[in-house]
XYZ file of C-alpha atoms in Angstrom:
472
model
C -42.908 -11.114 -17.304
C -39.217 -11.930 -17.850
C -37.206 -9.197 -19.500
C -36.129 -9.852 -23.058
C -33.477 -8.409 -25.288
C -34.574 -6.326 -28.254
C -32.958 -8.881 -30.562
C -34.761 -12.206 -30.955
C -36.711 -12.169 -27.694
C -33.912 -13.888 -25.782
C -33.560 -13.148 -22.030
C -31.406 -10.114 -21.309
C -28.023 -11.067 -19.823
C -27.503 -10.365 -16.121
C -24.957 -7.709 -15.261
C -23.478 -6.223 -12.142
C -21.094 -7.226 -9.346
C -23.285 -10.038 -8.028
C -23.474 -11.660 -11.463
C -19.703 -11.309 -11.879
C -19.113 -12.985 -8.511
C -21.413 -15.836 -9.434
C -19.618 -16.306 -12.739
C -16.215 -16.404 -11.033
C -17.462 -18.884 -8.418
C -18.882 -21.103 -11.146
C -15.553 -21.010 -12.992
C -13.621 -21.985 -9.856
C -16.004 -24.843 -9.072
C -15.766 -26.026 -12.657
C -11.984 -26.220 -12.554
C -12.033 -27.954 -9.165
C -14.433 -30.552 -10.564
C -12.175 -31.066 -13.579
C -9.169 -31.467 -11.267
C -11.007 -34.081 -9.165
C -12.144 -35.986 -12.260
C -8.564 -36.023 -13.551
C -7.318 -37.361 -10.207
C -9.928 -40.142 -10.289
C -9.025 -40.945 -13.889
C -5.306 -41.213 -13.060
C -6.120 -43.294 -9.997
C -2.701 -42.863 -8.435
C -2.652 -40.237 -5.627
C 1.149 -40.238 -5.674
C 1.065 -38.750 -9.181
C -2.026 -36.545 -8.893
C -3.843 -35.817 -5.661
C -7.353 -34.434 -6.081
C -8.815 -31.359 -4.378
C -10.599 -33.486 -1.761
C -7.316 -35.024 -0.523
C -5.527 -31.678 -0.825
C -8.250 -29.948 1.205
C -8.045 -32.608 3.934
C -4.271 -32.166 4.097
C -4.656 -28.382 4.187
C -7.098 -28.554 7.102
C -4.683 -30.804 8.982
C -1.722 -28.506 8.330
C -3.642 -25.315 9.152
C -4.436 -26.650 12.621
C -0.747 -26.473 13.554
C 1.327 -23.494 14.611
C 4.133 -24.579 12.291
C 1.896 -23.997 9.276
C 1.128 -20.403 10.233
C 4.750 -19.812 11.177
C 5.837 -20.840 7.665
C 3.156 -18.666 6.066
C 4.101 -15.680 8.222
C 7.842 -16.001 7.592
C 7.476 -16.252 3.823
C 4.917 -13.420 3.806
C 7.384 -11.231 5.714
C 10.156 -11.985 3.205
C 7.872 -11.292 0.237
C 6.435 -8.101 1.771
C 9.824 -6.609 2.644
C 11.337 -7.441 -0.719
C 8.267 -6.302 -2.634
C 7.564 -3.009 -0.883
C 11.183 -1.877 -0.718
C 11.866 -2.767 -4.336
C 8.604 -1.266 -5.617
C 9.391 2.039 -3.893
C 12.970 2.001 -5.197
C 11.776 1.166 -8.714
C 9.341 4.111 -8.690
C 12.057 6.476 -7.466
C 14.501 5.263 -10.093
C 11.823 5.561 -12.788
C 11.087 9.123 -11.684
C 14.796 10.010 -11.839
C 15.134 8.421 -15.277
C 12.079 10.296 -16.587
C 13.663 13.614 -15.609
C 17.283 12.873 -16.584
C 18.006 11.212 -19.940
C 21.507 10.320 -18.751
C 20.108 8.395 -15.801
C 17.725 6.563 -18.130
C 20.561 5.508 -20.436
C 22.671 4.333 -17.497
C 19.854 2.316 -15.878
C 18.483 0.639 -18.990
C 21.090 -2.201 -19.291
C 20.812 -3.499 -15.697
C 17.007 -3.213 -15.726
C 16.752 -5.172 -18.979
C 19.179 -7.768 -17.600
C 17.117 -8.218 -14.438
C 13.985 -8.696 -16.551
C 15.616 -11.513 -18.540
C 17.735 -13.404 -15.981
C 16.176 -16.786 -14.978
C 15.014 -17.020 -11.368
C 17.103 -20.159 -10.783
C 20.304 -18.382 -11.862
C 19.350 -15.369 -9.782
C 18.847 -17.549 -6.694
C 22.258 -19.195 -7.063
C 23.965 -15.812 -7.369
C 22.031 -14.387 -4.402
C 22.922 -17.419 -2.282
C 26.554 -16.439 -2.675
C 25.806 -12.819 -1.780
C 23.230 -12.926 1.036
C 23.036 -16.554 2.200
C 19.987 -18.786 2.507
C 18.220 -16.692 5.183
C 17.824 -13.615 2.962
C 17.648 -15.188 -0.459
C 13.823 -15.153 -0.702
C 13.537 -11.467 0.098
C 16.442 -10.551 -2.207
C 15.017 -12.608 -5.071
C 11.626 -10.924 -4.738
C 13.303 -7.523 -4.791
C 15.249 -8.316 -7.962
C 12.140 -9.593 -9.757
C 9.966 -6.636 -8.742
C 12.471 -3.816 -9.309
C 12.488 -3.672 -13.137
C 8.694 -4.039 -13.347
C 8.047 -0.946 -11.229
C 10.960 0.944 -12.763
C 9.584 0.595 -16.300
C 6.017 1.200 -15.089
C 6.971 4.482 -13.402
C 9.090 5.519 -16.387
C 6.261 4.894 -18.838
C 3.574 6.400 -16.623
C 5.479 9.600 -15.918
C 6.340 9.968 -19.595
C 2.745 9.500 -20.758
C 0.933 11.531 -18.096
C -0.984 14.699 -18.931
C 1.139 17.577 -17.623
C -1.471 20.277 -18.251
C -2.677 20.672 -14.667
C 0.829 20.222 -13.290
C 2.206 23.027 -15.473
C -0.588 25.402 -14.501
C 0.038 24.745 -10.792
C 3.766 25.325 -11.269
C 3.100 28.716 -12.904
C 0.995 29.711 -9.881
C 3.817 28.840 -7.487
C 2.640 25.447 -6.154
C 5.657 23.507 -4.876
C 7.027 20.374 -6.507
C 6.014 18.127 -3.609
C 2.392 19.252 -3.733
C 2.326 18.877 -7.526
C 3.718 15.357 -7.236
C 1.040 14.370 -4.721
C -1.836 16.099 -6.502
C -0.963 15.272 -10.127
C 1.999 12.965 -10.732
C 1.066 10.182 -8.330
C -2.600 9.997 -9.478
C -1.347 9.918 -13.072
C 0.832 6.929 -12.214
C -1.951 4.985 -10.503
C -3.301 3.113 -13.582
C 0.214 1.976 -14.509
C 1.107 0.909 -10.970
C -2.221 -0.884 -10.525
C -1.699 -2.881 -13.724
C 1.878 -3.680 -12.718
C 0.769 -4.775 -9.245
C -1.803 -7.193 -10.645
C 1.008 -9.004 -12.471
C 3.957 -8.495 -10.144
C 2.477 -9.617 -6.815
C 1.993 -13.150 -8.077
C 5.464 -13.100 -9.634
C 6.897 -12.015 -6.297
C 5.343 -14.959 -4.465
C 6.491 -17.422 -7.135
C 10.040 -16.063 -7.103
C 10.219 -15.874 -3.318
C 8.957 -19.415 -2.714
C 11.158 -20.801 -5.499
C 14.186 -19.131 -3.908
C 13.277 -20.560 -0.497
C 12.865 -24.011 -2.030
C 16.241 -23.953 -3.778
C 17.993 -22.498 -0.725
C 16.086 -24.675 1.805
C 15.863 -21.583 3.981
C 14.488 -22.317 7.452
C 10.834 -23.195 7.921
C 9.537 -21.120 5.027
C 6.866 -22.184 2.535
C 9.529 -23.103 0.002
C 11.265 -25.401 2.476
C 7.909 -27.005 3.324
C 7.224 -27.648 -0.365
C 10.619 -29.342 -0.687
C 9.951 -31.454 2.409
C 6.589 -32.649 1.022
C 8.272 -33.557 -2.256
C 11.036 -35.414 -0.420
C 8.484 -37.477 1.517
C 6.371 -38.093 -1.619
C 3.420 -36.541 0.242
C 1.461 -35.374 -2.788
C -1.635 -34.157 -0.860
C 0.626 -32.004 1.370
C 2.467 -30.749 -1.714
C -0.860 -29.694 -3.228
C -1.934 -28.118 0.096
C 1.231 -26.027 0.291
C 0.784 -25.026 -3.356
C -2.799 -23.927 -2.682
C -1.475 -21.929 0.282
C 0.998 -20.065 -1.936
C -1.715 -19.341 -4.531
C -4.089 -18.063 -1.825
C -1.379 -15.841 -0.315
C -0.630 -14.396 -3.743
C -4.318 -13.724 -4.444
C -4.901 -12.012 -1.096
C -1.704 -9.973 -1.455
C -2.697 -8.853 -4.946
C -6.085 -7.643 -3.718
C -4.448 -5.810 -0.830
C -1.759 -4.105 -2.924
C -4.121 -2.985 -5.687
C -6.571 -1.654 -3.081
C -3.770 0.304 -1.401
C -2.620 1.749 -4.740
C -6.168 2.888 -5.528
C -6.732 4.311 -2.025
C -3.444 6.200 -2.149
C -4.709 8.572 -4.862
C -7.348 10.512 -2.833
C -5.038 10.352 0.175
C -2.166 11.891 -1.820
C -4.353 14.680 -3.225
C -5.683 15.672 0.171
C -2.200 15.518 1.646
C -1.092 17.975 -1.045
C -3.817 20.404 0.077
C -2.960 19.888 3.756
C 0.708 20.645 3.084
C -0.211 23.799 1.153
C -2.488 25.032 3.954
C 0.074 24.168 6.619
C 2.709 26.103 4.703
C 0.361 29.076 4.451
C -0.019 31.722 1.739
C 3.060 33.297 0.214
C 3.509 37.044 0.474
C 2.273 38.917 -2.580
C 4.640 41.481 -4.078
C 2.701 44.755 -4.446
C 3.029 46.878 -7.548
C 4.314 44.149 -9.886
C 3.658 44.963 -13.546
C 3.043 42.566 -16.424
C 4.806 43.571 -19.605
C 5.779 42.593 -23.145
C 8.265 44.350 -25.440
C 8.121 43.393 -29.095
C 6.860 39.957 -28.025
C 6.410 37.554 -30.920
C 5.594 33.857 -30.735
C 5.839 31.356 -33.565
C 4.664 27.865 -34.429
C 6.861 25.919 -36.818
C 8.905 29.036 -37.445
C 5.843 31.014 -38.563
C 4.832 34.004 -36.372
C 1.226 33.723 -35.169
C 0.715 37.493 -34.774
C 2.503 40.807 -35.067
C 4.852 41.704 -32.180
C 3.050 42.898 -29.060
C 4.164 45.645 -26.707
C 2.170 46.397 -23.568
C 2.426 47.106 -19.862
C -0.309 46.306 -17.350
C 0.013 47.801 -13.875
C -2.235 47.635 -10.801
C -5.277 49.789 -11.555
C -4.539 49.741 -15.302
C -5.682 46.380 -16.736
C -5.020 45.530 -20.375
C -7.163 43.457 -22.730
C -5.404 41.839 -25.693
C -8.206 41.615 -28.272
C -8.218 39.286 -31.245
C -10.351 36.620 -32.919
C -10.030 32.889 -32.295
C -6.770 31.547 -33.668
C -5.086 34.950 -33.567
C -2.460 33.775 -31.055
C -3.843 34.993 -27.718
C -3.267 31.689 -25.939
C 0.235 31.545 -27.399
C 0.992 34.887 -25.747
C -0.268 33.474 -22.445
C 2.025 30.469 -22.932
C 4.965 32.839 -23.414
C 4.224 34.632 -20.120
C 3.965 31.221 -18.428
C 7.301 30.106 -19.859
C 5.757 27.215 -21.818
C 6.576 28.744 -25.186
C 9.786 30.616 -25.877
C 9.381 33.943 -27.729
C 10.715 33.989 -31.268
C 11.382 37.702 -30.778
C 11.158 40.255 -27.994
C 10.689 39.529 -24.307
C 8.052 39.450 -21.579
C 7.842 39.387 -17.828
C 7.926 39.243 -14.944
C 9.744 35.954 -14.378
C 7.633 35.192 -11.319
C 4.488 33.224 -10.379
C 1.281 34.296 -12.111
C -2.387 33.920 -11.314
C -3.471 31.968 -14.380
C -6.749 31.115 -16.085
C -6.405 28.987 -19.230
C -9.131 27.989 -21.640
C -8.895 24.398 -20.381
C -9.445 25.326 -16.666
C -6.769 22.745 -15.593
C -8.321 21.648 -12.288
C -7.418 18.650 -10.113
C -10.518 16.543 -10.704
C -10.213 14.490 -7.520
C -10.400 17.571 -5.284
C -13.355 19.738 -4.319
C -13.740 23.303 -5.524
C -12.491 24.610 -2.187
C -9.517 22.230 -2.135
C -8.479 23.233 -5.675
C -8.288 26.868 -4.632
C -6.657 26.145 -1.257
C -3.965 24.075 -3.002
C -2.806 27.248 -4.756
C -3.450 29.941 -2.161
C -2.567 27.964 0.976
C -5.473 29.461 2.911
C -8.769 27.581 3.309
C -10.631 30.670 4.556
C -9.451 32.749 1.581
C -10.466 29.934 -0.765
C -13.997 29.893 0.639
C -14.209 33.668 0.473
C -13.276 34.041 -3.176
C -15.364 31.039 -4.239
C -18.353 32.399 -2.334
C -18.455 35.407 -4.683
C -18.606 33.199 -7.781
C -20.381 29.935 -6.898
C -23.366 28.766 -4.848
C -22.289 27.544 -1.428
C -23.416 23.997 -2.193
C -20.754 23.675 -4.889
C -17.769 24.488 -2.690
C -17.442 21.059 -1.105
C -18.234 19.026 -4.219
C -15.511 17.366 -6.338
C -15.003 19.503 -9.412
C -15.480 16.514 -11.720
C -19.180 16.656 -10.774
C -19.604 20.368 -11.571
C -20.885 21.816 -14.834
C -18.514 23.374 -17.348
C -19.451 26.912 -16.289
C -19.010 26.083 -12.602
C -15.597 24.541 -13.257
C -14.685 27.694 -15.162
C -15.523 29.836 -12.141
C -13.532 27.549 -9.831
C -10.506 28.011 -12.092
C -11.017 31.769 -12.053
C -11.336 31.779 -8.254
C -8.086 29.817 -8.053
C -6.319 32.429 -10.212
C -7.724 35.314 -8.158
C -6.719 33.649 -4.870
C -3.193 32.821 -6.051
C -0.538 34.669 -4.061
C 1.142 35.765 -7.290
C 0.874 39.452 -8.135
C 0.036 39.586 -11.875
C -2.924 37.830 -13.466
C -3.191 36.353 -16.975
C -6.827 35.489 -17.730
C -7.536 33.765 -21.053
C -11.194 34.164 -22.107
C -12.642 34.678 -18.596
C -16.239 34.638 -19.962
C -15.864 31.371 -21.883
C -18.852 29.047 -21.365
C -20.632 31.334 -18.863
C -24.260 32.485 -18.862
C -25.274 36.114 -18.387
C -25.583 35.937 -14.599
C -22.223 34.232 -14.195
C -20.595 36.789 -16.505
C -21.781 39.606 -14.249
C -20.277 38.030 -11.128
C -17.031 37.200 -12.950
C -16.713 40.733 -14.345
C -17.219 42.231 -10.874
C -14.641 39.880 -9.342
C -11.921 40.562 -11.901
C -12.532 44.323 -11.906
C -12.029 44.261 -8.151
C -8.779 42.313 -8.498
C -7.512 44.695 -11.200
C -7.538 47.611 -8.733
C -4.578 46.144 -6.851
C -3.002 43.719 -9.305
C -1.654 43.853 -12.836
C -4.070 42.018 -15.114
C -3.909 41.036 -18.788
C -7.128 39.726 -20.297
C -7.097 37.753 -23.548
C -10.540 38.257 -25.137
C -12.351 38.162 -28.488
C -13.799 41.652 -28.766
C -13.680 45.232 -27.455
C -17.097 44.836 -25.789
C -15.631 42.226 -23.442
C -12.710 44.548 -22.715
C -15.129 47.351 -21.884
C -17.082 45.089 -19.558
C -13.849 44.341 -17.723
C -12.803 47.986 -17.596
C -9.590 47.246 -19.493
C -7.485 49.203 -21.957
C -7.498 47.543 -25.396
C -4.361 46.312 -27.146
C -5.401 44.858 -30.527
C -3.643 41.716 -31.711
C -2.715 42.253 -35.343
C -1.979 39.510 -37.868
C 1.666 38.716 -38.549
C 3.297 40.450 -41.495
C 2.402 38.673 -44.750
C -0.459 36.738 -43.153
């Protein structure tokens, strides 16, 4: 029996990639039929050549070496101009996102390049680079502002949570860029590529046509127009459209494939660099530390010192300001009074876990510790072996929590700041976590941020109560 929709008994619509391909093919055939009907209606091939005549001309042209030489030469010009300018635009956008002065300085020329007509640009470039390089230069000028503004917007809008946590744990800027910044840019660059690749081909061929540069596609289009060979003109136009479509597919596929490649390269670089030396005996301290939101202190000033073998648990209810204290130790939130230290990398566990979703559990830990064997060892005490090689996006909340804890424990930093280490864990997982952090506290300074004294006792930590701010 045919499947029906729950509304009105009508057949359920087909979905899936195959159905989408059929729909696209039907749309293309429909437009080709409309084009052919229009050509028959006009009845003058000089004014409008139909797809049948254009296809015959294309087959004739494609059988010659000159055709493929023109395609290859224009493709080379477009590729060089596009790739070089896209890379430069991303670099300039990254610089502008970090330096407001650079952004102010670059905004006028980027806006001008966006608005200048291609014809005017070609004439200017002819004076600067000559006819041989005008196609490549024109493509570069058209592409540059698109990728500049895309990188600027993407870097400004990206979620910095994971990046900040990795920075606190001592992960280098290059690894953070590969693991976090570049994947965050991917949706923006993919959308820009889908628009810009076609623009690049249009600008490049238009520049070649105006400049009559060599045996390029643009020069061939001009020659067909000069000879009033409308079928050849249509064939060359179809060639440009096909080149643009293939190039767009290729570029967007490369942008998408670059994300897992970049993340794994970040891990490889960290492992190749190796683990940093841990400074023994480092203490974690606060002296009259007070943090505020909107000028209002969230808790009374805190004074404590955690040393190796003497862990401290800051105890307070939800909303008491425990995570704000952690942010002060991380340098994310400036104290409104007092001070804290050390000013050095920390092993950090936040309530949000802050993992790189595209990496496996083992890769997340190795990215921080720089030692694949150490990553497996610490994870093996907290997770089933089958979870170690799975991407963390496929793990449960409790499993992700334990990966984040393993990453903090494996970090080469001396002190540890662990915010709610039991959050979201069942009884069995709590036992393994408590054993792991008690073991770490024998040789490292640890501050736990927990809800109650019973959690502090389970962790073997000295209690420092978090009192409400004066007047609260």
